[in-house]
Every structure is written in structure tokens, then in C-alpha cells.
Amino acid sequence: MFILHALILAGAQAIAPIDYGRRLLSSITGERASRIHLRIQPDGSKESYRISPDASGISIIGSDQNGAMYGALEFAERLSIRGASAWKTKATGKP
């Protein structure tokens, strides 16, 4: 499913991993996309991410571009499986 989204969102142009994550979440969450804060905060651990609920929505922090994208993909999957409870769940990961 996410590969299909990548082809549709990217079209013929290459896009940065964090931008792909942002576009994917925007297409899934609609108006709620403004409550998702996706950013990079280097921590020395390649491609890792943190997902944390905060007062204004959810923060997805990647250690690099790929980590931010992986965090966005994880949150998108959690939304499809868990629905609204995904907005209240913390997660960390690295491939």
C-alpha cells in the first residue's frame, strides 16, 4: 500500500524521505495533518525515530531524513490499525 502511495505522491519526481512522510500523513489525516509535527533531531543513531503525543497532537522525530520517514510510516500504520488511539501512543524504533 505504501509503495502505491509513493508512486502516486512522488509522480516522476524524486522527493526527500521526510517530505514523502509528510505527504503520506497529510493524505491520510486530512485536516488533522496540522497536528502532526515531523522533524529531524540528530542523535547519532541512524534511521531511528520517536513518536510522542504532545499537547497539540503528535511529534514524530527522526534522527535523520530516513528516520523521520520511518516514523511517519509507523504512525500511518498505527492509524490504520488502531484508529484514534494511535494519537495517544508513544513509540520508538530503528530499522
PDB file of C-alpha atoms in Angstrom:
ATOM      1  CA  MET A   1       0.000   0.000   0.000  1.00  0.00           C
ATOM      2  CA  PHE A   2       2.725   2.483   0.931  1.00  0.00           C
ATOM      3  CA  ILE A   3       4.602   1.790  -2.302  1.00  0.00           C
ATOM      4  CA  LEU A   4       1.478   2.719  -4.243  1.00  0.00           C
ATOM      5  CA  HIS A   5       1.245   5.941  -2.213  1.00  0.00           C
ATOM      6  CA  ALA A   6       4.918   6.640  -3.012  1.00  0.00           C
ATOM      7  CA  LEU A   7       4.299   6.300  -6.723  1.00  0.00           C
ATOM      8  CA  ILE A   8       1.216   8.490  -6.618  1.00  0.00           C
ATOM      9  CA  LEU A   9       2.708  11.163  -4.350  1.00  0.00           C
ATOM     10  CA  ALA A  10       6.128  11.302  -5.964  1.00  0.00           C
ATOM     11  CA  GLY A  11       4.998  11.032  -9.563  1.00  0.00           C
ATOM     12  CA  ALA A  12       8.036  11.227 -11.805  1.00  0.00           C
ATOM     13  CA  GLN A  13       9.996  13.406  -9.358  1.00  0.00           C
ATOM     14  CA  ALA A  14      12.199  12.198  -6.541  1.00  0.00           C
ATOM     15  CA  ILE A  15      11.271  13.642  -3.158  1.00  0.00           C
ATOM     16  CA  ALA A  16      13.141  13.719   0.145  1.00  0.00           C
ATOM     17  CA  PRO A  17      12.175  10.938   2.574  1.00  0.00           C
ATOM     18  CA  ILE A  18      10.816  13.379   5.185  1.00  0.00           C
ATOM     19  CA  ASP A  19       8.669  15.072   2.520  1.00  0.00           C
ATOM     20  CA  TYR A  20       7.287  11.701   1.441  1.00  0.00           C
ATOM     21  CA  GLY A  21       6.341  11.011   5.081  1.00  0.00           C
ATOM     22  CA  ARG A  22       4.713  14.431   5.396  1.00  0.00           C
ATOM     23  CA  ARG A  23       2.684  13.967   2.202  1.00  0.00           C
ATOM     24  CA  LEU A  24       1.595  10.467   3.159  1.00  0.00           C
ATOM     25  CA  LEU A  25       0.370  11.584   6.582  1.00  0.00           C
ATOM     26  CA  SER A  26      -1.390  14.572   5.050  1.00  0.00           C
ATOM     27  CA  SER A  27      -3.222  12.326   2.585  1.00  0.00           C
ATOM     28  CA  ILE A  28      -4.302  10.004   5.397  1.00  0.00           C
ATOM     29  CA  THR A  29      -5.180  12.507   8.126  1.00  0.00           C
ATOM     30  CA  GLY A  30      -6.613  15.407   6.106  1.00  0.00           C
ATOM     31  CA  GLU A  31      -7.287  18.407   8.337  1.00  0.00           C
ATOM     32  CA  ARG A  32      -5.646  16.714  11.310  1.00  0.00           C
ATOM     33  CA  ALA A  33      -2.280  16.841   9.489  1.00  0.00           C
ATOM     34  CA  SER A  34      -1.617  20.214  11.124  1.00  0.00           C
ATOM     35  CA  ARG A  35      -1.489  18.358  14.467  1.00  0.00           C
ATOM     36  CA  ILE A  36       1.464  16.228  13.311  1.00  0.00           C
ATOM     37  CA  HIS A  37       4.916  17.695  13.889  1.00  0.00           C
ATOM     38  CA  LEU A  38       7.522  15.862  11.808  1.00  0.00           C
ATOM     39  CA  ARG A  39      11.137  16.940  12.273  1.00  0.00           C
ATOM     40  CA  ILE A  40      14.756  15.835  12.412  1.00  0.00           C
ATOM     41  CA  GLN A  41      16.866  15.851  15.564  1.00  0.00           C
ATOM     42  CA  PRO A  42      20.210  14.080  15.048  1.00  0.00           C
ATOM     43  CA  ASP A  43      21.111  11.742  17.910  1.00  0.00           C
ATOM     44  CA  GLY A  44      23.826   9.545  16.406  1.00  0.00           C
ATOM     45  CA  SER A  45      21.515   6.581  15.786  1.00  0.00           C
ATOM     46  CA  LYS A  46      20.961   6.184  12.038  1.00  0.00           C
ATOM     47  CA  GLU A  47      17.365   5.977  10.760  1.00  0.00           C
ATOM     48  CA  SER A  48      15.763   5.903  14.223  1.00  0.00           C
ATOM     49  CA  TYR A  49      12.565   7.702  15.246  1.00  0.00           C
ATOM     50  CA  ARG A  50      10.406   8.646  18.227  1.00  0.00           C
ATOM     51  CA  ILE A  51       6.643   9.120  18.156  1.00  0.00           C
ATOM     52  CA  SER A  52       5.235  11.042  21.123  1.00  0.00           C
ATOM     53  CA  PRO A  53       1.846  12.566  21.840  1.00  0.00           C
ATOM     54  CA  ASP A  54       2.019  16.191  22.982  1.00  0.00           C
ATOM     55  CA  ALA A  55      -0.427  18.951  23.888  1.00  0.00           C
ATOM     56  CA  SER A  56      -1.028  19.937  20.263  1.00  0.00           C
ATOM     57  CA  GLY A  57      -1.101  16.488  18.626  1.00  0.00           C
ATOM     58  CA  ILE A  58       1.765  14.147  17.856  1.00  0.00           C
ATOM     59  CA  SER A  59       5.509  14.662  17.403  1.00  0.00           C
ATOM     60  CA  ILE A  60       7.483  12.402  15.107  1.00  0.00           C
ATOM     61  CA  ILE A  61      11.204  12.984  15.492  1.00  0.00           C
ATOM     62  CA  GLY A  62      13.697  11.245  13.245  1.00  0.00           C
ATOM     63  CA  SER A  63      17.437  11.079  13.756  1.00  0.00           C
ATOM     64  CA  ASP A  64      17.779  11.825  10.022  1.00  0.00           C
ATOM     65  CA  GLN A  65      15.599  12.100   6.881  1.00  0.00           C
ATOM     66  CA  ASN A  66      15.063   8.351   6.716  1.00  0.00           C
ATOM     67  CA  GLY A  67      14.270   8.086  10.418  1.00  0.00           C
ATOM     68  CA  ALA A  68      11.612  10.794  10.079  1.00  0.00           C
ATOM     69  CA  MET A  69      10.091   8.940   7.130  1.00  0.00           C
ATOM     70  CA  TYR A  70      10.107   5.616   9.017  1.00  0.00           C
ATOM     71  CA  GLY A  71       8.392   7.321  11.955  1.00  0.00           C
ATOM     72  CA  ALA A  72       5.756   8.744   9.620  1.00  0.00           C
ATOM     73  CA  LEU A  73       5.190   5.310   8.058  1.00  0.00           C
ATOM     74  CA  GLU A  74       4.890   3.737  11.514  1.00  0.00           C
ATOM     75  CA  PHE A  75       2.361   6.345  12.630  1.00  0.00           C
ATOM     76  CA  ALA A  76       0.375   5.877   9.392  1.00  0.00           C
ATOM     77  CA  GLU A  77       0.251   2.135  10.015  1.00  0.00           C
ATOM     78  CA  ARG A  78      -0.819   2.654  13.627  1.00  0.00           C
ATOM     79  CA  LEU A  79      -3.610   4.956  12.449  1.00  0.00           C
ATOM     80  CA  SER A  80      -4.900   2.304  10.050  1.00  0.00           C
ATOM     81  CA  ILE A  81      -4.775  -0.434  12.701  1.00  0.00           C
ATOM     82  CA  ARG A  82      -5.622   1.391  15.941  1.00  0.00           C
ATOM     83  CA  GLY A  83      -7.567   4.405  14.751  1.00  0.00           C
ATOM     84  CA  ALA A  84      -7.885   7.302  17.202  1.00  0.00           C
ATOM     85  CA  SER A  85      -5.832   5.573  19.913  1.00  0.00           C
ATOM     86  CA  ALA A  86      -2.726   5.985  17.712  1.00  0.00           C
ATOM     87  CA  TRP A  87      -2.780   9.693  18.631  1.00  0.00           C
ATOM     88  CA  LYS A  88      -2.154   8.755  22.287  1.00  0.00           C
ATOM     89  CA  THR A  89       0.551   6.112  21.858  1.00  0.00           C
ATOM     90  CA  LYS A  90       4.328   6.502  22.176  1.00  0.00           C
ATOM     91  CA  ALA A  91       6.728   4.511  20.029  1.00  0.00           C
ATOM     92  CA  THR A  92      10.407   4.314  19.165  1.00  0.00           C
ATOM     93  CA  GLY A  93      12.172   2.337  16.517  1.00  0.00           C
ATOM     94  CA  LYS A  94      15.015   1.822  14.149  1.00  0.00           C
ATOM     95  CA  PRO A  95      15.240  -0.476  11.170  1.00  0.00           C
TER      96      PRO A  95
END
